[in-house]
Coordinates of N, CA and C (backbone and C1' of nucleotides) in Angstrom, one line a residue:
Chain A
X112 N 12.6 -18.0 -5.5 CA 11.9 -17.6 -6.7 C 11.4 -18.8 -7.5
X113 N 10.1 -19.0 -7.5 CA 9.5 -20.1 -8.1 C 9.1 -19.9 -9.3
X114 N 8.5 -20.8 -10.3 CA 8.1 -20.3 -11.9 C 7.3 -19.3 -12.1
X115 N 6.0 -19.4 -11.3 CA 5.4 -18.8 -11.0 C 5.5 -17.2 -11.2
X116 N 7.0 -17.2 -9.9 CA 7.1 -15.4 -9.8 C 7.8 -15.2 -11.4
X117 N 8.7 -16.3 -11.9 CA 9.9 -16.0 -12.9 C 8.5 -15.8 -13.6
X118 N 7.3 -16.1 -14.3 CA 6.8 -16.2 -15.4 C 6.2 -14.7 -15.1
X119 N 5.9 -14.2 -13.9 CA 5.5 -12.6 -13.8 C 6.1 -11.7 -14.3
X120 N 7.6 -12.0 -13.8 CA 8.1 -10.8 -14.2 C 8.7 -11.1 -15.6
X121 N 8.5 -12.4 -16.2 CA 8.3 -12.3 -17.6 C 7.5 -11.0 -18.6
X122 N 6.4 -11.5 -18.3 CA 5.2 -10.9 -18.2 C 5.3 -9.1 -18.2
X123 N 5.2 -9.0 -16.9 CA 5.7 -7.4 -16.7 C 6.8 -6.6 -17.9
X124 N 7.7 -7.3 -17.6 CA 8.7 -7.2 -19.1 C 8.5 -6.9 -20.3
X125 N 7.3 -8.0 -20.5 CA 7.0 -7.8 -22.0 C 6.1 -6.6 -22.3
X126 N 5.9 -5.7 -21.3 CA 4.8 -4.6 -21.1 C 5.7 -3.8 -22.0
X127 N 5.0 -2.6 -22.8 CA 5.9 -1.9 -23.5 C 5.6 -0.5 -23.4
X128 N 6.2 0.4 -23.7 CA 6.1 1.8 -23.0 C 4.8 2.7 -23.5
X129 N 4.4 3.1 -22.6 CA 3.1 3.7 -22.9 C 2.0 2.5 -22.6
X130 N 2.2 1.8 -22.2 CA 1.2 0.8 -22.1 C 1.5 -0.1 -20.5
X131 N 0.1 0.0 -20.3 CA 0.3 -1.0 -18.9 C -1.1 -2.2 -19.1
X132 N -0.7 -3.0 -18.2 CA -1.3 -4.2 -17.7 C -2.3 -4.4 -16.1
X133 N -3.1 -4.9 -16.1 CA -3.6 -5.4 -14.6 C -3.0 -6.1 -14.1
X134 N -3.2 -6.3 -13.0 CA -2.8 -8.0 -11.9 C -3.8 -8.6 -12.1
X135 N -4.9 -8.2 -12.5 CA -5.7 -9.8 -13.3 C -5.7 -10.2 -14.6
X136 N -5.3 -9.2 -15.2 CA -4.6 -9.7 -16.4 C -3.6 -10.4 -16.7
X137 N -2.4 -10.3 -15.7 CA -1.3 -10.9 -15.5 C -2.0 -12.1 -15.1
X138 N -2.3 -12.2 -13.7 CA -3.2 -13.3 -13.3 C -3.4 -14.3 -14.4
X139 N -4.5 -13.7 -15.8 CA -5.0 -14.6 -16.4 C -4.3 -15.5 -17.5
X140 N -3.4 -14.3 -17.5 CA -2.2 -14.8 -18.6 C -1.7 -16.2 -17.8
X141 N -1.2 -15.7 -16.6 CA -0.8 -17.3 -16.2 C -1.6 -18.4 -16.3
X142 N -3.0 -18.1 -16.3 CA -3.4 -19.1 -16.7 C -4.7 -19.1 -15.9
X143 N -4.7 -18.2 -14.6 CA -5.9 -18.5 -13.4 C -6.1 -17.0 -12.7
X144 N -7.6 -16.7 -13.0 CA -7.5 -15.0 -12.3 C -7.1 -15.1 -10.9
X145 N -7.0 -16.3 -10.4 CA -7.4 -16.3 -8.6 C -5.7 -15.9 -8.5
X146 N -4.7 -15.5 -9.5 CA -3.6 -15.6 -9.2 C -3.4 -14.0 -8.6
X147 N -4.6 -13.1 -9.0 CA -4.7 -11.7 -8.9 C -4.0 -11.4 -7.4
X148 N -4.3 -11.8 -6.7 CA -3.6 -11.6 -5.1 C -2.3 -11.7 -5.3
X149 N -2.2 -12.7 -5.6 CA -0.5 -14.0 -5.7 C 0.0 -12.3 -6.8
X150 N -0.1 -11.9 -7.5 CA 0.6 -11.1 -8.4 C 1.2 -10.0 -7.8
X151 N 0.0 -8.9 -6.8 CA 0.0 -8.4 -6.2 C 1.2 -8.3 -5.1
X152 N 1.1 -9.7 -4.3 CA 2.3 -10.1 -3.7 C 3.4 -10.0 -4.1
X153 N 3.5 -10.5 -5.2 CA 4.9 -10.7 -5.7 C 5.4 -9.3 -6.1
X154 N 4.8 -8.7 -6.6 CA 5.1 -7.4 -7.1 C 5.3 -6.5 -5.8
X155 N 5.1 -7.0 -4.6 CA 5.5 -6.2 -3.2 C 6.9 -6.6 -3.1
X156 N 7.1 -7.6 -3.8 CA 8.6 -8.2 -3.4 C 9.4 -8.4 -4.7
X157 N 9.2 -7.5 -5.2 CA 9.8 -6.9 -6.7 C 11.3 -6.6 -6.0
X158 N 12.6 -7.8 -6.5 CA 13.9 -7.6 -6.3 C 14.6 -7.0 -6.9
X159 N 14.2 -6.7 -8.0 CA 14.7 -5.2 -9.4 C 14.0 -4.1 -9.8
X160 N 13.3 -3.1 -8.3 CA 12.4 -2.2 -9.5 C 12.9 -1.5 -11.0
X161 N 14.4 -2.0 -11.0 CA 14.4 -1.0 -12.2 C 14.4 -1.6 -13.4
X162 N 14.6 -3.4 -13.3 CA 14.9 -3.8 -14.8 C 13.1 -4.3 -14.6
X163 N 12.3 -4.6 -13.7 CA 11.3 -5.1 -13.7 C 10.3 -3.7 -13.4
X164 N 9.7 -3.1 -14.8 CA 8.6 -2.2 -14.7 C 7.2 -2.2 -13.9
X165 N 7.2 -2.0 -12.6 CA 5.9 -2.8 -12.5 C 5.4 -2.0 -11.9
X166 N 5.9 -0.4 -12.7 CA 4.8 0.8 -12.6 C 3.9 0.6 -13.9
X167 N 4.1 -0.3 -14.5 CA 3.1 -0.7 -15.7 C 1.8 -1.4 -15.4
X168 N 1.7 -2.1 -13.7 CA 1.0 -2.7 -13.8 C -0.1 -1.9 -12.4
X169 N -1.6 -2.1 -13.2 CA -2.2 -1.1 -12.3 C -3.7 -1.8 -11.7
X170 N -4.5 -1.4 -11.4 CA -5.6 -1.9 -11.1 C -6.7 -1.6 -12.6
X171 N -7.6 -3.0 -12.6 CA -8.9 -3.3 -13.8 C -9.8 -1.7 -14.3
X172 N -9.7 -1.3 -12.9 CA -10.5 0.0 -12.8 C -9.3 1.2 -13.3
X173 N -8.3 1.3 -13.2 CA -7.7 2.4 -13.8 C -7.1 3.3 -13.1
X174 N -7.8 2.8 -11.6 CA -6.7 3.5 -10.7 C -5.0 3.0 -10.4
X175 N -4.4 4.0 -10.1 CA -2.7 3.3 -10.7 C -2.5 2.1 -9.6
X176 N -2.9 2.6 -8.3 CA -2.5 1.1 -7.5 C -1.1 1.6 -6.8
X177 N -0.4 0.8 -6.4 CA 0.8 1.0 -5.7 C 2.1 1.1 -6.1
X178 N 3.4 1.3 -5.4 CA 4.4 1.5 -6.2 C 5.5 1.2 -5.8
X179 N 6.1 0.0 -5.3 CA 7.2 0.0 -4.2 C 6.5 0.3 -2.8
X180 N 7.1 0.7 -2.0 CA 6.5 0.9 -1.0 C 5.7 2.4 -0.6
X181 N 5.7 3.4 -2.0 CA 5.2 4.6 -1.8 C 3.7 4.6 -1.6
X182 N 3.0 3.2 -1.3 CA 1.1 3.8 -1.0 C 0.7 3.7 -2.3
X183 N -0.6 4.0 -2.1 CA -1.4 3.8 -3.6 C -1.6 5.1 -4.1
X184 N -1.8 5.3 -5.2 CA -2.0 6.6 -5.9 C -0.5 7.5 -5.7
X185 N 0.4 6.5 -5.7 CA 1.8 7.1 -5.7 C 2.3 8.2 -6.8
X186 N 2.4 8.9 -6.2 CA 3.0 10.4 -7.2 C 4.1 9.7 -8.3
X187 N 4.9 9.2 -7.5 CA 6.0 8.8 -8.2 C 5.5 7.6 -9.7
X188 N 4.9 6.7 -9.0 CA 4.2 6.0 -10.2 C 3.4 7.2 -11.4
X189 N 3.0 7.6 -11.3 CA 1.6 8.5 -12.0 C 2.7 9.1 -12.9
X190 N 3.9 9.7 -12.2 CA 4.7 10.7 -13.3 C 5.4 9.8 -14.0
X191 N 6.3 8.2 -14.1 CA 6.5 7.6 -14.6 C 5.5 7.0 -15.8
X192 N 4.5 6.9 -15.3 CA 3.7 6.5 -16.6 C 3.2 8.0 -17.1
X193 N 2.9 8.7 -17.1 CA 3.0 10.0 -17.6 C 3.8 10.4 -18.5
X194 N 5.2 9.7 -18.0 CA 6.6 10.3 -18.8 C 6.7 9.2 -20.2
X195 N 5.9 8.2 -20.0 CA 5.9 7.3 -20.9 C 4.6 7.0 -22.0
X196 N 4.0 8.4 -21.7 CA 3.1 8.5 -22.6 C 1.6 8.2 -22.0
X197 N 0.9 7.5 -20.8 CA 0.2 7.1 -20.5 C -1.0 8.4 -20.3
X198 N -2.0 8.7 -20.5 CA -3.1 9.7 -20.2 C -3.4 9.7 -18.5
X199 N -3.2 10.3 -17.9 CA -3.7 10.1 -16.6 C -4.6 11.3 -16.1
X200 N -5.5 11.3 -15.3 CA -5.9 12.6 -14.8 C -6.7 12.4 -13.6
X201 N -6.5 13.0 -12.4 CA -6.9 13.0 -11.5 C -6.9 11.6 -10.7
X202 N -5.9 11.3 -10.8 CA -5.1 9.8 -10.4 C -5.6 8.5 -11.0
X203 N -6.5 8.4 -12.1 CA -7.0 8.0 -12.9 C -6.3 7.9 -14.6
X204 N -6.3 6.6 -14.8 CA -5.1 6.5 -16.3 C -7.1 6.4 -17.1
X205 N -6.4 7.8 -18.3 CA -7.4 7.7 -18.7 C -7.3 7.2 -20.5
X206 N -8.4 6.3 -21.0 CA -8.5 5.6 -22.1 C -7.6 4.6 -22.0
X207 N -7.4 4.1 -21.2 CA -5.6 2.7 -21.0 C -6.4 1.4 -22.0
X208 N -5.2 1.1 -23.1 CA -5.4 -0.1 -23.5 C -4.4 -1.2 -22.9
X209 N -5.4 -2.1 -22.2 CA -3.9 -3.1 -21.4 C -3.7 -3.7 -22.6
X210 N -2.4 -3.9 -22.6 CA -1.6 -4.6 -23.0 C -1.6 -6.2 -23.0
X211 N -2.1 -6.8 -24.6 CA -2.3 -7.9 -24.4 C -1.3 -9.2 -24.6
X212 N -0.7 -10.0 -23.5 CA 0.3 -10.8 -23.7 C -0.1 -12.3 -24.9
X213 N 0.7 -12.2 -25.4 CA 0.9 -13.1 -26.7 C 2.2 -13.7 -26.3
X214 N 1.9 -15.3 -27.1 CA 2.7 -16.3 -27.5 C 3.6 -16.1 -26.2
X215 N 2.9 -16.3 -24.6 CA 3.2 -16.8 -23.8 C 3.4 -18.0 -23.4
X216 N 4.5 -18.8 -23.2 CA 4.3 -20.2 -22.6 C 4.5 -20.5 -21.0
X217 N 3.3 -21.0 -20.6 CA 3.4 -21.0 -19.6 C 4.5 -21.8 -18.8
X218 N 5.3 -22.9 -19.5 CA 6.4 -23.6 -19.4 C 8.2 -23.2 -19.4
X219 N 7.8 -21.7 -20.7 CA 9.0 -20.4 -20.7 C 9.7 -20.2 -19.2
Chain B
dC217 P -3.2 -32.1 7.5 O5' -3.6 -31.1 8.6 C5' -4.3 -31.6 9.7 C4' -5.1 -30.4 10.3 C3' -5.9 -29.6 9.3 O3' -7.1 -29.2 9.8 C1' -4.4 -28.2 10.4
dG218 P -8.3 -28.7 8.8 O5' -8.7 -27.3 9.4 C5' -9.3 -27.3 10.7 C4' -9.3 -25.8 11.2 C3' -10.1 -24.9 10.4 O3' -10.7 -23.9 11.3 C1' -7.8 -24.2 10.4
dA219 P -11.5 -22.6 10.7 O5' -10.3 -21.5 10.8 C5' -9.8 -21.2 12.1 C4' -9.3 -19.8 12.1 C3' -10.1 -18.8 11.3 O3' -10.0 -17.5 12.0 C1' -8.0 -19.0 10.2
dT220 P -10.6 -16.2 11.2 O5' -9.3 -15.5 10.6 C5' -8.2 -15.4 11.4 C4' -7.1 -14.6 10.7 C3' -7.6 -13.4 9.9 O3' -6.8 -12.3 10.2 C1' -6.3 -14.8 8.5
dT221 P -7.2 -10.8 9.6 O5' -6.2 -10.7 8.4 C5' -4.8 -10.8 8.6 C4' -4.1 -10.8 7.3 C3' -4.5 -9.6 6.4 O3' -3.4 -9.0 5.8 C1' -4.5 -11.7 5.2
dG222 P -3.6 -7.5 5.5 O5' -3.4 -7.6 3.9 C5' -2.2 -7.3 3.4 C4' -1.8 -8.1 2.1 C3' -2.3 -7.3 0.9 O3' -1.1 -7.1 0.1 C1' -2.9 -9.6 0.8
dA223 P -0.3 -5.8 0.3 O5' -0.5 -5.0 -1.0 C5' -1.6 -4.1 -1.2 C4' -1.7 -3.8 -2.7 C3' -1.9 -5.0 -3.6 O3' -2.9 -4.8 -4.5 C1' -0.1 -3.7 -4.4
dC224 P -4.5 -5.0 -4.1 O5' -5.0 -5.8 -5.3 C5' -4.1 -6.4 -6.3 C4' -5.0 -7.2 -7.2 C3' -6.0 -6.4 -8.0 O3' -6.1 -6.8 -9.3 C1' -7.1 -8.0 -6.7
dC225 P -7.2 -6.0 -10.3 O5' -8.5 -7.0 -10.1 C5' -8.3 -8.3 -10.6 C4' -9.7 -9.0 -10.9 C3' -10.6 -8.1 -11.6 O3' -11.3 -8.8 -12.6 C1' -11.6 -8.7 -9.6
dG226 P -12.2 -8.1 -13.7 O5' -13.7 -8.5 -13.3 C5' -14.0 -9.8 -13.0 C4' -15.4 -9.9 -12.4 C3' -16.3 -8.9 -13.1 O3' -17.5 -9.5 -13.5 C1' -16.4 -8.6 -10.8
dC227 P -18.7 -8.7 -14.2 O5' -19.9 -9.1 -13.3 C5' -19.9 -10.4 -12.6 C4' -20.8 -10.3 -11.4 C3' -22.1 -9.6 -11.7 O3' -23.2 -10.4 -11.1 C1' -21.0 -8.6 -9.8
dT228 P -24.7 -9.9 -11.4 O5' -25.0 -9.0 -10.2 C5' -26.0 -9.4 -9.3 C4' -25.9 -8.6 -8.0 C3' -27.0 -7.6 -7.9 O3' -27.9 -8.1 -6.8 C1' -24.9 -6.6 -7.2
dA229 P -29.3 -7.3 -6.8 O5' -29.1 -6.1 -5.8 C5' -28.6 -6.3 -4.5 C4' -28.4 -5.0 -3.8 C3' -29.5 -4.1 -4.0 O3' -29.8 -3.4 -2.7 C1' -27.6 -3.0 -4.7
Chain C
dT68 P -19.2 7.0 -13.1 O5' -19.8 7.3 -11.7 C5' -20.0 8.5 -11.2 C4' -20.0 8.4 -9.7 C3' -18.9 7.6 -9.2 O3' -18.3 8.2 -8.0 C1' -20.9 6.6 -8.6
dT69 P -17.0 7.4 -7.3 O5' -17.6 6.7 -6.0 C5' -18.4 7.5 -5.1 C4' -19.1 6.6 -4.1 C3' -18.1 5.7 -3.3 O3' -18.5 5.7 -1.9 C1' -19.8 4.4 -4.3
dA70 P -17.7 4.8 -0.8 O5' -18.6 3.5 -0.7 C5' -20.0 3.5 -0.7 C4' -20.5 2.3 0.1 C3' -19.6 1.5 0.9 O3' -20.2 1.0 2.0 C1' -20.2 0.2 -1.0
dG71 P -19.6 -0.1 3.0 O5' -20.1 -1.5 2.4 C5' -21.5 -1.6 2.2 C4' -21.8 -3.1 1.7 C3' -21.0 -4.1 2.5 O3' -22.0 -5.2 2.8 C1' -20.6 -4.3 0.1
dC72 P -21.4 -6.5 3.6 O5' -21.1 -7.5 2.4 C5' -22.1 -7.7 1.4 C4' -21.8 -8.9 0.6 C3' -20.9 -10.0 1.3 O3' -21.4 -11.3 1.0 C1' -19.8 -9.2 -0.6
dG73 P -20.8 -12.6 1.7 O5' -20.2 -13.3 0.4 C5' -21.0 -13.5 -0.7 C4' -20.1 -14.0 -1.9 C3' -19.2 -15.2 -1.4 O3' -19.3 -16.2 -2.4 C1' -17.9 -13.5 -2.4
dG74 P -18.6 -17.6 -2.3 O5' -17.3 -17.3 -3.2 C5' -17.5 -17.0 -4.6 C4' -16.2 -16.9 -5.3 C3' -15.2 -17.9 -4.9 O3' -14.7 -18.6 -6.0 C1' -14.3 -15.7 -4.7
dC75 P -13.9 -19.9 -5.8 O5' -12.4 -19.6 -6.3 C5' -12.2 -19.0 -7.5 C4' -10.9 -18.2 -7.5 C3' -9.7 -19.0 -6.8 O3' -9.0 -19.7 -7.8 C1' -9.8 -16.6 -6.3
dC76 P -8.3 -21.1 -7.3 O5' -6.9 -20.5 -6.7 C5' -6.0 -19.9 -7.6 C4' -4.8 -19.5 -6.8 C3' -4.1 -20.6 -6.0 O3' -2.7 -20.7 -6.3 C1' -4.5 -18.7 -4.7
dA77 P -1.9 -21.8 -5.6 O5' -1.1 -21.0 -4.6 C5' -0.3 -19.9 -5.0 C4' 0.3 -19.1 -3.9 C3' 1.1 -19.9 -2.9 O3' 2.3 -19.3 -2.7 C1' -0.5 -18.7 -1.7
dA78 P 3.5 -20.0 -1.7 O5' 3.5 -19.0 -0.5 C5' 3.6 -17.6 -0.7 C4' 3.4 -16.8 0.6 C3' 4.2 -17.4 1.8 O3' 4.8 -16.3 2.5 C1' 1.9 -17.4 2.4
dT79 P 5.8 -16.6 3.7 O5' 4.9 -16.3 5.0 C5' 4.0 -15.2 5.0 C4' 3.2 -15.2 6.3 C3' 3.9 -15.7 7.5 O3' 3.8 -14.8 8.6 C1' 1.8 -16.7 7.3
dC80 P 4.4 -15.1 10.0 O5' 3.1 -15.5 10.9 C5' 2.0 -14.6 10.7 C4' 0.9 -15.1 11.7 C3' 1.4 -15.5 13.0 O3' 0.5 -15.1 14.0 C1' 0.1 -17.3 12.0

DNA sequence: CGATTGACCGCTA
DNA sequence: TTAGCGGCCAATC
């Protein structure tokens, strides 16, 4: 576990309900969009789905993206952000304001 | 050490 | 609206 992953799932964390984030937004918060892959990855190897939300975090376009290892457009994701207030329809999160991270230190 | 691959993104056609 | 292409960084082969 390098800073890197520790500052994601910072990140992810600070996501708050009803609200989700991108992997290039996360990306950017670290500091570099090229991290968008690197996010992606790490979030494949999510060692706490349950204290680390990272059915919050979805694709730029609005499609939900993946979910553990359930595939993309995972049912299971779609009804968790559903249940948390998110607008979704037709596997599509609809009007989503990502969630903008503040008074991040990239050194935290 | 070069090539390939990823839960990505954004611009063009 | 969908498809294609290049670019980003790190891990893996």
């Amino acid at each position: 576990m390098n800073e890197i992953e520790k500052s994601i799932w910072k990140l992810v964390l600070q996501i708050p309900r009803g609200r989700v984030s991108t992997y290039g937004d996360i990306a950017s918060a670290l500091g570099n969009i090229g991290y968008s892959r690197l996010v992606g990855k790490i979030m494949s190897t999510n060692p706490e789905p349950i204290t680390v939300p990272c059915h919050r975090v979805v694709y730029s376009d609005g499609r939900v993206g993946w979910y553990l290892g359930l595939g993309h457009g995972s049912v299971t994701k779609i009804a968790l952000l559903e249940k948390e207030g998110v607008d979704i329809n037709e596997g599509r999160i609809v009007n989503f304001e990502k969630y903008r991270f503040k008074d991040f230190n990239l050194d935290a």
